C-alpha positions as a printed NumPy array, in Angstrom:
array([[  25.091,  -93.195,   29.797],
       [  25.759,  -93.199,   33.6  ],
       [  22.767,  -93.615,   35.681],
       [  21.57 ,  -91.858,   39.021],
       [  20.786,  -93.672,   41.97 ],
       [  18.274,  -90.892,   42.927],
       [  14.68 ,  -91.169,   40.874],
       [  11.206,  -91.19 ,   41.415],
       [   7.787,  -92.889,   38.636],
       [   5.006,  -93.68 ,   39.151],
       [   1.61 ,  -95.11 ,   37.123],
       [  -1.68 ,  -95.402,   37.597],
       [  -4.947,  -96.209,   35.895],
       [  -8.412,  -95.724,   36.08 ],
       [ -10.41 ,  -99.193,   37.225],
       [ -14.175,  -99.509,   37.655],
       [ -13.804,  -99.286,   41.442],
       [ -11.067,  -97.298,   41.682],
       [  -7.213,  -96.083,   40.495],
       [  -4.637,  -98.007,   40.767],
       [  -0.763,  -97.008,   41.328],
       [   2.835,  -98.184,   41.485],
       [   5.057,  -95.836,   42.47 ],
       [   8.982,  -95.924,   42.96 ],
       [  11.563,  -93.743,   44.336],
       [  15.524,  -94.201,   45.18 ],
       [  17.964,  -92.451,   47.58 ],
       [  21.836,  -94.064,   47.147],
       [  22.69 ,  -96.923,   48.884],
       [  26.142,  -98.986,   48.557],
       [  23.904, -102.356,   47.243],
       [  20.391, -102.859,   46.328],
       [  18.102, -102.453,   49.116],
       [  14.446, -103.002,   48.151],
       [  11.391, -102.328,   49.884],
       [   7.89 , -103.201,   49.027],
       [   4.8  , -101.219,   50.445],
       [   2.294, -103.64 ,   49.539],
       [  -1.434, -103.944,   49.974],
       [  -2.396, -107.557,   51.382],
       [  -4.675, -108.342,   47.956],
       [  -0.942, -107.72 ,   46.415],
       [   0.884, -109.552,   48.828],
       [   1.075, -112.519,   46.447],
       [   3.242, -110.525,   44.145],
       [   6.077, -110.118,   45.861],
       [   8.727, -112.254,   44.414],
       [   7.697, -111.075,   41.259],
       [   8.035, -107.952,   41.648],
       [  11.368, -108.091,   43.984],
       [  12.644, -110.394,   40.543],
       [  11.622, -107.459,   38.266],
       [  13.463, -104.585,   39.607],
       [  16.622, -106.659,   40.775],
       [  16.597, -107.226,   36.918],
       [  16.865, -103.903,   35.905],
       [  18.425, -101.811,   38.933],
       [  22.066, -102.214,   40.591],
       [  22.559, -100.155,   43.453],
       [  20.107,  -97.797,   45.212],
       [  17.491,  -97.788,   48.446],
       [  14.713,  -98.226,   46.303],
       [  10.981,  -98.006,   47.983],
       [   7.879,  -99.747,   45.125],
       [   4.276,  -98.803,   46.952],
       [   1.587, -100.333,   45.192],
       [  -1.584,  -98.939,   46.147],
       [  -5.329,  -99.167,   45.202],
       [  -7.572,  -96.482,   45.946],
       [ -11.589,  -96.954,   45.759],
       [ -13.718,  -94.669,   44.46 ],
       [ -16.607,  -93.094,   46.771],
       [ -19.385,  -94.916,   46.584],
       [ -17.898,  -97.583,   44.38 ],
       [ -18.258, -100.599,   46.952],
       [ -19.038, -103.836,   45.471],
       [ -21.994, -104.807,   44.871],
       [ -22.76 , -108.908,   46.239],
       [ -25.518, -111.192,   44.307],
       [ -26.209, -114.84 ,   45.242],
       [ -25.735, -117.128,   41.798],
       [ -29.187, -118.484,   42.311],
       [ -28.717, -121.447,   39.532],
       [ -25.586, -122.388,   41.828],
       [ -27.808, -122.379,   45.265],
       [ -30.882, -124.119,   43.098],
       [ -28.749, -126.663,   42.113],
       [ -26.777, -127.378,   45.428],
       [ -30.616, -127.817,   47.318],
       [ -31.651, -130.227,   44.375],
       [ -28.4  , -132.337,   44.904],
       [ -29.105, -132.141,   48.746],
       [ -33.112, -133.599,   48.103],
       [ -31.238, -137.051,   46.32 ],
       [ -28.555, -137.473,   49.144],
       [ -31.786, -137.526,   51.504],
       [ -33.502, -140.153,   49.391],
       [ -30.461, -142.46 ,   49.655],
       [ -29.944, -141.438,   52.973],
       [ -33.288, -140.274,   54.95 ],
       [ -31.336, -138.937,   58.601],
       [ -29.028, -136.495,   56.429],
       [ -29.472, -133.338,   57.452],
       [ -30.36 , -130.217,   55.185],
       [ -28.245, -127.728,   54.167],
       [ -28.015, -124.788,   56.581],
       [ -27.603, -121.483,   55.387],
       [ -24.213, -120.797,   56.026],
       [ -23.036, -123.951,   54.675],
       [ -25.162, -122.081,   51.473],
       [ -23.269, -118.621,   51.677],
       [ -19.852, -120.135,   52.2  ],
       [ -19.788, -122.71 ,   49.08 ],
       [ -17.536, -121.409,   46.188],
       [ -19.666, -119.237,   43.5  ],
       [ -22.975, -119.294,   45.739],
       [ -21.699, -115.265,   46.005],
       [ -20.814, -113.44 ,   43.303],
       [ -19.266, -110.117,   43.126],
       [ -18.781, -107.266,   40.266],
       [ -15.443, -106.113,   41.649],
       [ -12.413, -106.893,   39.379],
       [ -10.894, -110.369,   39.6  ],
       [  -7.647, -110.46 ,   41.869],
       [  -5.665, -112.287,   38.394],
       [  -6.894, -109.099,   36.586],
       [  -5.864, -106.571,   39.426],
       [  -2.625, -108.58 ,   39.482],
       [  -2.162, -108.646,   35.692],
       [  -2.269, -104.443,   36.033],
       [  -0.333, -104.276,   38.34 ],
       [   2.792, -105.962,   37.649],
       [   1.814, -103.732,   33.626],
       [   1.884, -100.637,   35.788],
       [   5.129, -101.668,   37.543],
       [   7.03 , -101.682,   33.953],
       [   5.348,  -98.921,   33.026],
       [   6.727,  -96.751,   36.142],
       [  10.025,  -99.058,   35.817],
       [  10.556,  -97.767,   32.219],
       [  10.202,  -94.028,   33.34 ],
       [  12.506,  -95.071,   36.147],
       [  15.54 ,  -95.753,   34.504],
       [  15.066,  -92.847,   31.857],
       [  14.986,  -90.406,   35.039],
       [  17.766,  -91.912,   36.428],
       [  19.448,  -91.857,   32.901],
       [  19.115,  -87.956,   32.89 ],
       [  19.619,  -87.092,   35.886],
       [  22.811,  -89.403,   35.443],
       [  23.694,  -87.544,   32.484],
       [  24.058,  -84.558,   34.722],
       [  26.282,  -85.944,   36.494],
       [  28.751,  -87.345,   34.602],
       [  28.984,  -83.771,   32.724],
       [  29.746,  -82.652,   35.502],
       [  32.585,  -84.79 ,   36.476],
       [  33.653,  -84.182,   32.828],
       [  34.209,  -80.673,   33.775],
       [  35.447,  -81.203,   36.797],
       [  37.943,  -83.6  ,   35.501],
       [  39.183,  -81.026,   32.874],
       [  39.591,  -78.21 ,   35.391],
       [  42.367,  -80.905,   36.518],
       [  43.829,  -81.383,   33.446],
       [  44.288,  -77.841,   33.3  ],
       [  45.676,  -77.026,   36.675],
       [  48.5  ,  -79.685,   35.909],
       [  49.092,  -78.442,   32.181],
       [  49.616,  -74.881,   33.979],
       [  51.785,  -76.111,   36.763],
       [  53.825,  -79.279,   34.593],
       [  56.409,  -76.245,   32.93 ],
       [  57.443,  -74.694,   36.008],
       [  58.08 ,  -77.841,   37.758],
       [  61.547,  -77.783,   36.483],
       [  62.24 ,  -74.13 ,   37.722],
       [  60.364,  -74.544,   41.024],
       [  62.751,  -77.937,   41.519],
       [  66.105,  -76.03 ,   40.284],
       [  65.076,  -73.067,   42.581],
       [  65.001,  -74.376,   45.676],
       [  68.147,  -76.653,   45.229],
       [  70.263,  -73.75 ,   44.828],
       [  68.829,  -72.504,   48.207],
       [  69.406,  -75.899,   49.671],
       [  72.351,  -76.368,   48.514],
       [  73.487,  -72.789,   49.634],
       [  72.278,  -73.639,   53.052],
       [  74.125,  -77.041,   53.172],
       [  77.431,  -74.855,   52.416],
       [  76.863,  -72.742,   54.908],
       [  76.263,  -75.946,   57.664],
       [  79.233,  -77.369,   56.434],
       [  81.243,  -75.155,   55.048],
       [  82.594,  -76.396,   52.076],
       [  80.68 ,  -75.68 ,   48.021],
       [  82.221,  -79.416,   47.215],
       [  81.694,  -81.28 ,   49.58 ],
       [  80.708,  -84.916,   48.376],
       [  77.943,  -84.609,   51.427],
       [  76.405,  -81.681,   49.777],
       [  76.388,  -83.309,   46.125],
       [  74.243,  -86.673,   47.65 ],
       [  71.832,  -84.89 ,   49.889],
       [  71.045,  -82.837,   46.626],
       [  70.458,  -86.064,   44.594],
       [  68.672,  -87.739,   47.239],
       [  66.418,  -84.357,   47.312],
       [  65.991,  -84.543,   43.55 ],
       [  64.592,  -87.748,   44.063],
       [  61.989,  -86.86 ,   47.115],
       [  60.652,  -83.706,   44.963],
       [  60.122,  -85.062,   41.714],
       [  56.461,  -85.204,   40.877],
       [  56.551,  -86.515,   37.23 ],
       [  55.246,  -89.592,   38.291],
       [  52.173,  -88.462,   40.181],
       [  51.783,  -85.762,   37.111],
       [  51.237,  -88.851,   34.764],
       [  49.013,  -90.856,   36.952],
       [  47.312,  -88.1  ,   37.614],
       [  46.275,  -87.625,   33.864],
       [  46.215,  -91.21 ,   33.305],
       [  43.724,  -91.78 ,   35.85 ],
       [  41.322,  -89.066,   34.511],
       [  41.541,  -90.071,   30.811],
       [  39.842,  -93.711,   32.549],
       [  37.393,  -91.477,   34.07 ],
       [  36.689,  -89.612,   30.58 ],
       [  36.485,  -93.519,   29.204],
       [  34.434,  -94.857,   32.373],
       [  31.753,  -91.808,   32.009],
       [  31.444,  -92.157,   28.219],
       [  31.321,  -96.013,   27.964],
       [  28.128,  -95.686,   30.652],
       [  26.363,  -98.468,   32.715],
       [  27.039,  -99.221,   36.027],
       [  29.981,  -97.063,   37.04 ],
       [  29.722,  -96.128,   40.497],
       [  31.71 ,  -98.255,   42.158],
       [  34.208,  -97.935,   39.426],
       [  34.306,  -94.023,   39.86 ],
       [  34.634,  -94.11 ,   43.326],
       [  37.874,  -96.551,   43.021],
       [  38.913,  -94.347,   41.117],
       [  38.474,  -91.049,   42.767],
       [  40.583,  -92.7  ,   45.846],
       [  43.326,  -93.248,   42.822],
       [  43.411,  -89.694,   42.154],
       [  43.319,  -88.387,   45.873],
       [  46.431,  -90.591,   46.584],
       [  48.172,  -89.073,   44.142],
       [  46.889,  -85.343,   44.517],
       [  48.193,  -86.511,   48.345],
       [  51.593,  -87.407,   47.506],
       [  52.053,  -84.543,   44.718],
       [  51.108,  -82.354,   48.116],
       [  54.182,  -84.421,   50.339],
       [  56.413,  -83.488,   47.756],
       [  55.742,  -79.945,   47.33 ],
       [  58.82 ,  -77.359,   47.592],
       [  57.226,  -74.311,   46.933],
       [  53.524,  -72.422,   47.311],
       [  52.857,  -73.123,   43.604],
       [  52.523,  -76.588,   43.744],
       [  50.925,  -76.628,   47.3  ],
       [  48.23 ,  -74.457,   46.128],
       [  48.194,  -76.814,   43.29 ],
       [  48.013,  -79.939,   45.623],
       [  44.985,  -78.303,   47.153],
       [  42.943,  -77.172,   44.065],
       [  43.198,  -80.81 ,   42.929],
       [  42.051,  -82.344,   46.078],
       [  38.975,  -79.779,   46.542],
       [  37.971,  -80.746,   42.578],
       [  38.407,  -84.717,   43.498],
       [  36.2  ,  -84.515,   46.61 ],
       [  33.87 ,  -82.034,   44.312],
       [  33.602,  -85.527,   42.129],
       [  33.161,  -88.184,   44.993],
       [  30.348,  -86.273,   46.23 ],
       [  28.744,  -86.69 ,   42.62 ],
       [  29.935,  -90.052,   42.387],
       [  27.821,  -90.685,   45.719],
       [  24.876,  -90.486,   43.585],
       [  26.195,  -92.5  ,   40.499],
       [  24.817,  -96.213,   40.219]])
């Protein structure tokens, strides 16, 4: 299936201390345009999580906030690792007996060594770990919103593209009749400017009309170019910039089917087919 740029996930889950959340949400955007909202205990996962959702998203303005929210009264609680201080004051005693002017150890020197404080609170590896399971978690959700809401849309420009179909199938049987119509009038009026019915004048400004007027060719690229839409929106993936290629395709023709026009039939034609192909590009706008 075709997939949305548009989309919003998110995940969270309960922690001792706390919930914590990824959340993501897209508006469209011509490339991939990432940005993080990151706490600064997070700040270390980054790349990793820039790497992730380049892997798995194409186009879009996509915002991933990652955010940890502690429960009232859930602070941390601190304890000194008394074995750890014990130990550091014994190994201080025997660098005084080799050396009797060493100084002791001050408190702070205590505090600050590694392990002399402990805490209960969860291990930043652990919070990391969750976080990066919550990120495919709201990832996965993601892509299957953007997946429906992209299946939306390319029904949509399946309908569209059949309204089309049908306003050329309606208008391909008169063409000949609209064409044949207005030569006689312009060849009547030629007569009348130069006053003769065989003059060899009159006979090459008519071929040299039939050839302005004739709109067979835009008819079949018309339909051409929306049986590769049909394929395009079937087939799935990334299709947006496809689509749009292609919906300047079809206005160039719908444009030149409109230059050519001889009669209100077909100009009222050239205009329903234009409003239906800028009816699509808006969609399209959305379309990864």
């Amino acid at each position: 299936m075709i997939l949305s740029m548009t989309g919003y996930a998110s995940s969270q889950r309960e922690l001792s201390h706390g919930v914590l959340s990824v959340e993501l949400r897209a508006v469209n955007h011509r490339f991939l345009d990432l940005s993080l909202r990151l706490p600064e205990e997070f700040r270390a996962l980054e790349g990793a999580i820039r790497e992730k959702l380049s892997g798995r998203l194409n186009r879009g303005k996509l915002e991933c906030r990652v955010a940890f929210n502690a429960r009232e009264g859930a602070a941390s609680q601190l304890r000194l690792n008394n074995a750890l201080v014990a130990e550091l004051l014994r190994l201080a005693d025997q660098v005084k007996e080799h050396q009797p002017g060493a100084g002791d150890l001050r408190m702070g020197e205590i505090l600050r060594w590694p392990g002399v404080i402990e805490s209960d609170a969860l291990p930043a590896e652990v919070l990391h770990a969750t976080a990066m399971q919550l990120l495919d978690e709201a990832l996965d959700e993601f892509v299957a919103a953007r997946g429906r809401e992209g299946e939306k849309l390319g029904a949509i420009l399946l309908v569209r593209a059949d309204e089309m179909s049908s306003v050329l199938a309606q208008i391909a049987p008169r063409l000949p009749q609209i064409i044949d119509e207005y030569e006689n009038k312009l060849k009547q009026r030629l007569q009348e400017a130069l006053g003769s019915a065989d003059d060899e004048r009159v006979r090459q400004e008519l071929v040299l009309f039939a050839q302005k007027v004739d709109v067979q060719e835009e008819v079949d690229r018309l339909h051409t170019h929306l049986a590769e839409l049909r394929r395009i929106v079937q087939q799935g993936g990334h299709a947006g910039k496809r689509l749009d290629f292609l919906m300047q395709e079809l206005n160039r023709e719908a444009n030149t089917f409109g230059s050519k026009s001889v009669s209100t039939d077909t100009t009222k034609v050239a205009m329903t087919l234009k409003v239906l192909i800028e009816q699509m590009r808006e969609q399209i706008q959305n379309i990864e």
